[in-house]
Short mmCIF file of C-alpha atoms in Angstrom, two decimals:
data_model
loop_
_atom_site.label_atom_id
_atom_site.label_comp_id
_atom_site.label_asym_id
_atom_site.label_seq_id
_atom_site.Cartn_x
_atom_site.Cartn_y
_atom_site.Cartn_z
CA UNK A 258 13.32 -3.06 88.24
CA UNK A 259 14.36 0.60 90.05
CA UNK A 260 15.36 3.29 88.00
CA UNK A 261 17.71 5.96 89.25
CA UNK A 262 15.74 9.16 87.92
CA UNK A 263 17.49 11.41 90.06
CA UNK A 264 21.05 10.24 88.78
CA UNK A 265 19.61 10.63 85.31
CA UNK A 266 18.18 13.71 85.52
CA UNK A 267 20.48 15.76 86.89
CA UNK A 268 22.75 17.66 84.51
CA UNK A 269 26.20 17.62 83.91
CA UNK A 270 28.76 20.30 84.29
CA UNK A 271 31.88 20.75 81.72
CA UNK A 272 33.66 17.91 83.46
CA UNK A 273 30.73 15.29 83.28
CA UNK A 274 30.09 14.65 87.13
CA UNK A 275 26.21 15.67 88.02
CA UNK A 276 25.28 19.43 88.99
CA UNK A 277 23.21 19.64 92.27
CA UNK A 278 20.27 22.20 91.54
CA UNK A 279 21.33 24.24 95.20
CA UNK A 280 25.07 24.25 93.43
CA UNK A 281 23.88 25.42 90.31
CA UNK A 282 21.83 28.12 91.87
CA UNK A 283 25.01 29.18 93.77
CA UNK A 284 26.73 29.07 90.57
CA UNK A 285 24.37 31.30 88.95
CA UNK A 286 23.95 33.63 91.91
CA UNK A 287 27.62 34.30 92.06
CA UNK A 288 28.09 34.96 88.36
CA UNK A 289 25.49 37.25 87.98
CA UNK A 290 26.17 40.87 87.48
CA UNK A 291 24.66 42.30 90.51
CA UNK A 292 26.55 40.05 92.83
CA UNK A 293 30.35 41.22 92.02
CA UNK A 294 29.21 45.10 91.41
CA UNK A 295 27.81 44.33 95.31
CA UNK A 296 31.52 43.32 95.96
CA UNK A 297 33.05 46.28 93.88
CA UNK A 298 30.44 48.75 95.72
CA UNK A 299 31.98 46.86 99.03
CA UNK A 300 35.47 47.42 98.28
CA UNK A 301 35.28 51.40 97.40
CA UNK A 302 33.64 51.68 100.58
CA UNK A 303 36.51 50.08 102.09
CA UNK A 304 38.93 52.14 100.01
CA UNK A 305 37.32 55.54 100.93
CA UNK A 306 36.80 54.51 104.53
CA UNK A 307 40.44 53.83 105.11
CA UNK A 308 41.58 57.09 103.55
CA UNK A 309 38.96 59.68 105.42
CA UNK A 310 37.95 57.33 108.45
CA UNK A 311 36.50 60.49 109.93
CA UNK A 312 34.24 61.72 106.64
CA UNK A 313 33.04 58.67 104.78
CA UNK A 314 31.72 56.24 106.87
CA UNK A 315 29.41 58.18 109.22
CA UNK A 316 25.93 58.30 109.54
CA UNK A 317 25.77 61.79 107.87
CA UNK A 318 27.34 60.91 104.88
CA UNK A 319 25.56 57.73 104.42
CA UNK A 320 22.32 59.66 104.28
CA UNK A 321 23.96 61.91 101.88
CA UNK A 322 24.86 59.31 99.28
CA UNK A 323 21.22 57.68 99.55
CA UNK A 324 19.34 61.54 99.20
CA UNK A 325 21.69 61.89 96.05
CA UNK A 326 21.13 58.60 94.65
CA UNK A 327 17.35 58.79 95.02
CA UNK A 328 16.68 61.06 92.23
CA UNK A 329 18.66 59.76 89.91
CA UNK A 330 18.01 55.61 90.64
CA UNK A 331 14.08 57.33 89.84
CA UNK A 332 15.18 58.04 86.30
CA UNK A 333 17.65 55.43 86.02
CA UNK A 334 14.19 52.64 86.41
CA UNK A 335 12.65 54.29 83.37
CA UNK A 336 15.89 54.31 81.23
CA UNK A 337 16.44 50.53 82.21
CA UNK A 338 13.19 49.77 80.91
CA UNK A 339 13.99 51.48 77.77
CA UNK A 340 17.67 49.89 77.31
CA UNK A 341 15.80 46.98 78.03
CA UNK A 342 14.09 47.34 75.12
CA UNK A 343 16.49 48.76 72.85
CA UNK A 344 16.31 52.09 73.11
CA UNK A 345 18.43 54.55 74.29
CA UNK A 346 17.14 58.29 76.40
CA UNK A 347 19.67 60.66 76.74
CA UNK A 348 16.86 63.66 77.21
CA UNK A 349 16.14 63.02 80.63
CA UNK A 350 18.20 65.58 82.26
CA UNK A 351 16.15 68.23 80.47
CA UNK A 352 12.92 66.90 80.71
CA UNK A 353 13.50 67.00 84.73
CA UNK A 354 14.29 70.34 84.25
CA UNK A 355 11.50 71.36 82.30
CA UNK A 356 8.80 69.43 84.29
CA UNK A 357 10.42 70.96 87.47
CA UNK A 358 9.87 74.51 86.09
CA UNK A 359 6.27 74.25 84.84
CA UNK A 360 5.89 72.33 88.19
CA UNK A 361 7.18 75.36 90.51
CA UNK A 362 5.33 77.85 87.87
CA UNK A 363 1.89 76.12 88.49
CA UNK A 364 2.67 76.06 92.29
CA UNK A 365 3.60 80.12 91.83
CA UNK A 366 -0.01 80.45 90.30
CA UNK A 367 -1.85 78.41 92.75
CA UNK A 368 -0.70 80.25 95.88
CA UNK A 369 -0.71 79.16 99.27
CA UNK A 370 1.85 77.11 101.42
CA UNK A 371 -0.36 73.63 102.07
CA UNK A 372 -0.71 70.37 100.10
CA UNK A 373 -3.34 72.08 96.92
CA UNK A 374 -0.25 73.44 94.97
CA UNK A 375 2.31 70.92 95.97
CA UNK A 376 -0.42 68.51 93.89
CA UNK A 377 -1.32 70.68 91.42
CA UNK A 378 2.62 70.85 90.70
CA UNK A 379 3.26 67.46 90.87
CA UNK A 380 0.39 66.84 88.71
CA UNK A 381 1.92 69.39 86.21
CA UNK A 382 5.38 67.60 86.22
CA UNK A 383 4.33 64.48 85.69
CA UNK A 384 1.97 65.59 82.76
CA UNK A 385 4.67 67.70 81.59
CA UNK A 386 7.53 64.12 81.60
CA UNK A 387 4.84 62.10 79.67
CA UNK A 388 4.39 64.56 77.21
CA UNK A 389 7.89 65.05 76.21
CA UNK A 390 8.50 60.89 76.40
CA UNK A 391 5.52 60.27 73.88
CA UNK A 392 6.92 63.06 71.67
CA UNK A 393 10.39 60.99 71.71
CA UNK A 394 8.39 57.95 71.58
CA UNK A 395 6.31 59.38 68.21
CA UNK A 396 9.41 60.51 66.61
CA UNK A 397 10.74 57.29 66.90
CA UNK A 398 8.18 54.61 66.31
CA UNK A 399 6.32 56.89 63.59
CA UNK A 400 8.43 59.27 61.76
CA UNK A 401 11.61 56.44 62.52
CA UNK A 402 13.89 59.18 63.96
CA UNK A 403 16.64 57.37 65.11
CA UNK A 404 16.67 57.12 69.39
CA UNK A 405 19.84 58.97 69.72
CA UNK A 406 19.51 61.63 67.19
CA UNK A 407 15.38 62.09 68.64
CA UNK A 408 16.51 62.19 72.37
CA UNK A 409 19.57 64.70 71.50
CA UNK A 410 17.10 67.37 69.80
CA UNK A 411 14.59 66.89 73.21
CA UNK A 412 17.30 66.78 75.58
CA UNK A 413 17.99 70.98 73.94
CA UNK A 414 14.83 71.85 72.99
CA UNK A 415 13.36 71.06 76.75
CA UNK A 416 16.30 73.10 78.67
CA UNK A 417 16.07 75.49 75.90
CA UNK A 418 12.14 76.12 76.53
CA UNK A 419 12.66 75.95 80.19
CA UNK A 420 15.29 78.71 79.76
CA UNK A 421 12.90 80.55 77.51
CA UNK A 422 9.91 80.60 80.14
CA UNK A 423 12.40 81.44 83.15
CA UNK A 424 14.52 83.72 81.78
CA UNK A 425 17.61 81.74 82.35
CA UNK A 426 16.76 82.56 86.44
CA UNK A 427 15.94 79.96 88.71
CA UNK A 428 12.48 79.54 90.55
CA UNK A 429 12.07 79.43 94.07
CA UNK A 430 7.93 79.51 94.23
CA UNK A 431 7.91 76.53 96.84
CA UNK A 432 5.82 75.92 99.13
CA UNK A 433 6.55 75.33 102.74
CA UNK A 434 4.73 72.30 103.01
CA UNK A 435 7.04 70.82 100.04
CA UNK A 436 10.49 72.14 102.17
CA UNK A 437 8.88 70.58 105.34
CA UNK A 438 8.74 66.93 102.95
CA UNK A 439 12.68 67.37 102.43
CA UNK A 440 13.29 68.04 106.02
CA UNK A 441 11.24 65.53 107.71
CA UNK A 442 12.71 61.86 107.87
CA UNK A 443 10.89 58.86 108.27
CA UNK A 444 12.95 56.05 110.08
CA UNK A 445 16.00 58.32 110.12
CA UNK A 446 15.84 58.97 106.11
CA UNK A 447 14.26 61.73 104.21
CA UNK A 448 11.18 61.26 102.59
CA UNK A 449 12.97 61.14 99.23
CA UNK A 450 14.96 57.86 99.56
CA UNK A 451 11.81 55.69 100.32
CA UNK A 452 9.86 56.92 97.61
CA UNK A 453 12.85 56.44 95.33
CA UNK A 454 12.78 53.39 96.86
CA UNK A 455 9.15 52.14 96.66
CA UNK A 456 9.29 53.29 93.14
CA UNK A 457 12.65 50.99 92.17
CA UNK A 458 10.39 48.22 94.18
CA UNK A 459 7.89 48.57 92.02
CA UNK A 460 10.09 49.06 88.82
CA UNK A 461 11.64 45.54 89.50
CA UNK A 462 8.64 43.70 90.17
CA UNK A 463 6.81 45.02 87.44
CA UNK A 464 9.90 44.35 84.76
CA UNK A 465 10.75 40.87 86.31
CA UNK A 466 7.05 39.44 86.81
CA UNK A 467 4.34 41.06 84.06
CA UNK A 468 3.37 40.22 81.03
CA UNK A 469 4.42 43.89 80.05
CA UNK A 470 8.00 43.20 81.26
CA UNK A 471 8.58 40.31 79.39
CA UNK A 472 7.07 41.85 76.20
CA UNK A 473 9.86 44.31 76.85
CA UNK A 474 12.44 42.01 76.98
CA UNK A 475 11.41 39.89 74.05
CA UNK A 476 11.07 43.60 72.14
CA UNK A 477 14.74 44.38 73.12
CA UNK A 478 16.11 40.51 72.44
CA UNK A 479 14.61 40.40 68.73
CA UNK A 480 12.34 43.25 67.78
CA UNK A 481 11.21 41.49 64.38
CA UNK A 482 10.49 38.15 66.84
CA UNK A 483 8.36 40.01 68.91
CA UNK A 484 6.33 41.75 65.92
CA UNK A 485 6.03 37.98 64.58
CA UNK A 486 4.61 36.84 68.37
CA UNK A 487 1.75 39.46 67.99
CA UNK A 488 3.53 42.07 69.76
CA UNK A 489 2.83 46.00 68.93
CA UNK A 490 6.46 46.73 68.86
CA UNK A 491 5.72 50.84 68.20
CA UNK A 492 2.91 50.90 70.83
CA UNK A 493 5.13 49.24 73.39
CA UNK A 494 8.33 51.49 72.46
CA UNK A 495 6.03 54.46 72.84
CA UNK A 496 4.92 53.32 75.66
CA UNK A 497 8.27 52.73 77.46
CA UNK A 498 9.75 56.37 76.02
CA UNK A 499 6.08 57.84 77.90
CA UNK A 500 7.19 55.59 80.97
CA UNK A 501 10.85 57.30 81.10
CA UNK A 502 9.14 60.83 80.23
CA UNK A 503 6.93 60.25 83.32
CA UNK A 504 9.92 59.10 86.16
CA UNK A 505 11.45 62.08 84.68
CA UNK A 506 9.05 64.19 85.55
CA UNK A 507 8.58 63.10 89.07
CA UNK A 508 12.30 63.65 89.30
CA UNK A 509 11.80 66.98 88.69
CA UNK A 510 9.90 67.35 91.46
CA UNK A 511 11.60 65.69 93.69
CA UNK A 512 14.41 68.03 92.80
CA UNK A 513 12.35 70.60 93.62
CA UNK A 514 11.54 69.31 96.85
CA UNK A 515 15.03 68.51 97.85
CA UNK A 516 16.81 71.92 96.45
CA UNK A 517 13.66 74.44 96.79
CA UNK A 518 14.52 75.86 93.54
CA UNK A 519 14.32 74.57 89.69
CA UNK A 520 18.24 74.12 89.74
CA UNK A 521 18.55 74.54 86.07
CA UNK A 522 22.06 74.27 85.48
CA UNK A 523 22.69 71.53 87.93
CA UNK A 524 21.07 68.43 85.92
CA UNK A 525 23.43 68.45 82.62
CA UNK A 526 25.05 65.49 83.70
CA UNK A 527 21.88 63.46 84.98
CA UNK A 528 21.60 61.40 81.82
CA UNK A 529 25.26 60.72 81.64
CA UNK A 530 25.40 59.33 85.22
CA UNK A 531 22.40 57.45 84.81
CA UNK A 532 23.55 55.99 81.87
CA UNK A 533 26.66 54.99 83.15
CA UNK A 534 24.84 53.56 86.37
CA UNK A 535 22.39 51.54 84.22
CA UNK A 536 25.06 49.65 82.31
CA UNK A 537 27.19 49.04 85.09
CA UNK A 538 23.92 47.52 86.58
CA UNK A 539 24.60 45.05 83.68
CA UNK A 540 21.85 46.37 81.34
CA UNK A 541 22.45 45.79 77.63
CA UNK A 542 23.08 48.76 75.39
CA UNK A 543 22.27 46.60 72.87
CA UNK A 544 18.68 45.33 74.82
CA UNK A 545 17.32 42.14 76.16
CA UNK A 546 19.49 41.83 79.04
CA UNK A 547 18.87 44.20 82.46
CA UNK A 548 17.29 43.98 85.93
CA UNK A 549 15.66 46.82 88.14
CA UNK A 550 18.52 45.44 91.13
CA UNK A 551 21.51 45.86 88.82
CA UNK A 552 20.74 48.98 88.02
CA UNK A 553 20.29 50.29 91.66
CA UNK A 554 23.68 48.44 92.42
CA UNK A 555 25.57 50.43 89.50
CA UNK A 556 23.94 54.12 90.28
CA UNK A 557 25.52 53.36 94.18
CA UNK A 558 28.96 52.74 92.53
CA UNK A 559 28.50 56.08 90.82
CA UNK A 560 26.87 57.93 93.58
CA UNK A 561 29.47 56.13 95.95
CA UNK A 562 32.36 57.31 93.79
CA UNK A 563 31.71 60.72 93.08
CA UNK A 564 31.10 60.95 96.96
CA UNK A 565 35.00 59.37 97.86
CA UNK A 566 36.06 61.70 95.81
CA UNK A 567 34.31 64.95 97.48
CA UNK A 568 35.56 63.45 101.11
CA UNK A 569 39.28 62.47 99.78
CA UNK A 570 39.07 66.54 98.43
CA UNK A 571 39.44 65.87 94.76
CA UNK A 572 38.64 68.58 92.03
CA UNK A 573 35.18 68.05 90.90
CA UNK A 574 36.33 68.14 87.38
CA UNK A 575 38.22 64.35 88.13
CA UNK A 576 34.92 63.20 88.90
CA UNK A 577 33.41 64.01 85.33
CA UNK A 578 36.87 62.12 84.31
CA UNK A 579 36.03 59.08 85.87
CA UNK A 580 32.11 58.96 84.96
CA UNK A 581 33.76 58.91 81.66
CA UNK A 582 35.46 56.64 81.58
CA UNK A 583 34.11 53.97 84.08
CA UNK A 584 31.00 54.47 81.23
CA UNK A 585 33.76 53.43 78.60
CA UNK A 586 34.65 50.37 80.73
CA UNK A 587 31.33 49.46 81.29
CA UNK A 588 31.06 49.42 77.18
CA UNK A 589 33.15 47.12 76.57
CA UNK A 590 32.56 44.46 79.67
CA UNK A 591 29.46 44.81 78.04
CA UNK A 592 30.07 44.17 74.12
CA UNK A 593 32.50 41.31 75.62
CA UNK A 594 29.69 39.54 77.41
CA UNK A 595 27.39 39.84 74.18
CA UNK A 596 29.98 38.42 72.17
CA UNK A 597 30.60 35.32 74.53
CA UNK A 598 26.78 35.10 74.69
CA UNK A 599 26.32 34.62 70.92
CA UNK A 600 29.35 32.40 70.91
CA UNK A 601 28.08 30.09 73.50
#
C-alpha cells in the first residue's frame, strides 16, 4: 500500500488547506522587514522625484546620497551587532571624532604626502575606536555600568578630549594622497561607498553565517540561556562594544578622507541617525532580532529623507524633527512586533 508523504507532510496554513514550501517562502519574503522598508525607500523616491524632477533623481545626487550614507551604514554594522546583542552605543559619534583627530595628528607628525602617514593614521584610528569600545565594553561587563549611562559618559568624555588636544580648531594635516582617495571613483563611485560597502558585505555574512553571529543572537534573545549553553556572555559583549569602537574608528577616517579636515562639530547627530536607521532596519532594541540588510535598507530611508528635504529646500532644523520622530515610530512598530511575538 502507497502512502501520500507529500500530502502529509506538508503544513497547514490558518485555514487548513496545505502550504507549498515556494508559497511559504514568498510568504516569508514579503513579510519580512527589509522587503516593505525596500517599498517605503521606493515610494519617497517617488515622492521627492515628482516634486524636484530636476534635483533628486540625477546621477549627481544619487552619488551624493550613497557618499553620505557610507560613513554612517560603517557604524551603523557595528551598532547592529551590538543591538543584536542587547546593548545599546550611543558614543559613536565621538569616538569618530576622536579617532579622526589622533588619526590626522599622527599623519601631522609623520610628514609627507604618500601612502606611510595615510597608514600610520589609519592605524592610529582604528587603535584609537577599539580602545574606547573595550573601555565601554569593561565598564559594562565588569564594573556593570549600565549601556546607556556607560556610552553617555564616552560619547562626552571622547569629544571633550578631542576638544582638549585640538583646541576646539579643526585639523586639516591631510595628505594629498588621502584627498586624491575621495576624488578618485572606481566604476563611477568614490572610493568610500565600496568600502562601506565591502565592509556591510562582510558585516552580514559574518552575523548571518558564524558561529560568532549566532552566539550574538542567542546572547541578545536570552542572555542567562546563553551563559547556561557555555557562552562567555561578558567576553562576547566586550567583544562586540571593541567591534563598534573599531567601525567607529575607521569612520573617522573615512571622514577624514571625504571632508579633509577632523569636522568636529559635524558628527553630534551620527549616533542618533544611526540609531534610528538600525531600528528601522528592523533590529530589536530589545536584542535577538536584526540583519546586516535591514539595517542598510533603514540608514537609505534616513539618508534618502534628509536628502528630499535639502532638494524640496526645507530648513535643516525640520530634518532633526523628523529623525525624531520617525526614531519614535520606529519604537513602537518595534515594541508592537515584540509583543505579537511573545503572544504568538
Amino acid at each position: 500500500m502507497s502512502v501520500d508523504t507529500q500530502t502529509t507532510a506538508a503544513p497547514l496554513d490558518a485555514v487548513g488547506q496545505n502550504v507549498s514550501p515556494r508559497k511559504r517562502a514568498l510568504t516569508r519574503l514579503l513579510s519580512a522587514t527589509p522587503f516593505y522598508l525596500a517599498g517605503v525607500l521606493v515610494l519617497m523616491a517617488i515622492v521627492f522625484s515628482s516634486l524636484r524632477p530636476d534635483a533628486f533623481p540625477t546621477v549627481a545626487n544619487g552619488r551624493n546620497i550613497l557618499t553620505d550614507v557610507s560613513i554612517l551604514l560603517v557604524m551603523a554594522v557595528g551598532m547592529t551587532y551590538v543591538m543584536v546583542a542587547g546593548g545599546f552605543d550611543l558614543s559613536i559619534g565621538s569616538i569618530l571624532v576622536f579617532s579622526g583627530v589622533m588619526a590626522a595628528k599622527t599623519m601631522g607628525a609623520v610628514g609627507g604626502e604618500g601612502w606611510l602617514p595615510v597608514f600610520a593614521g589609519l592605524g592610529v584610528a582604528l587603535i584609537s575606536g577599539i580602545a574606547w569600545g573595550l573601555f565601554n565594553g569593561f565598564c559594562i561587563t565588569r564594573l556593570r555600568v549600565p549601556a546607556l549611562i556607560t556610552t553617555l559618559g564616552t560619547m562626552g568624555a571622547a569629544l571633550g578630549i578631542a576638544r582638549l588636544i585640538t583646541d576646539g580648531n579643526d585639523v586639516r594635516t591631510v595628505p594629498l594622497s588621502l584627498i586624491k582617495l575621495s576624488v578618485d571613483q572606481w566604476l563611477g563611485l568614490p572610493a568610500l561607498v565600496w568600502i562601506s560597502a565591502a565592509i556591510a558585505v562582510v558585516g552580514g555574512l559574518h552575523l548571518a553565517n558564524t558561529r560568532f553571529g549566532r552566539h550574538t543572537y542567542i546572547v541578545g534573545s536570552n542572555a542567562e540561556a546563553a551563559r547556561r549553553a557555555g557562552i562567555n556572555v561578558d567576553r562576547h559583549l566586550l567583544k562586540l562594544y571593541a567591534l563598534s569602537g573599531l567601525l567607529a574608528g575607521a569612520a573617522g577616517m573615512m571622514s577624514l578622507t571625504r571632508f579633509a579636515t577632523t569636522t568636529i562639530a559635524g558628527h553630534t547627530q551620527d549616533a542618533l541617525q544611526v540609531i534610528t536607521g538600525v531600528v528601522l532596519g528592523g533590529t530589536s532594541l530589545f536584542g535577538g532580532v536584526g540583519t546586516i540588510v535591514g539595517t542598510t535598507v533603514g540608514m537609505f530611508i534616513s539618508a534618502v529623507l534628509n536628502n528630499g528635504l535639502i532638494v524640496i529646500d526645507v530648513k535643516p532644523f525640520w530634518q532633526e524633527v523628523a529623525i525624531g520622530f520617525i526614531l519614535i515610530v520606529a519604537v513602537f512598530i518595534d515594541q508592537r512586533r515584540r509583543s505579537r511575538r511573545d503572544r504568538g
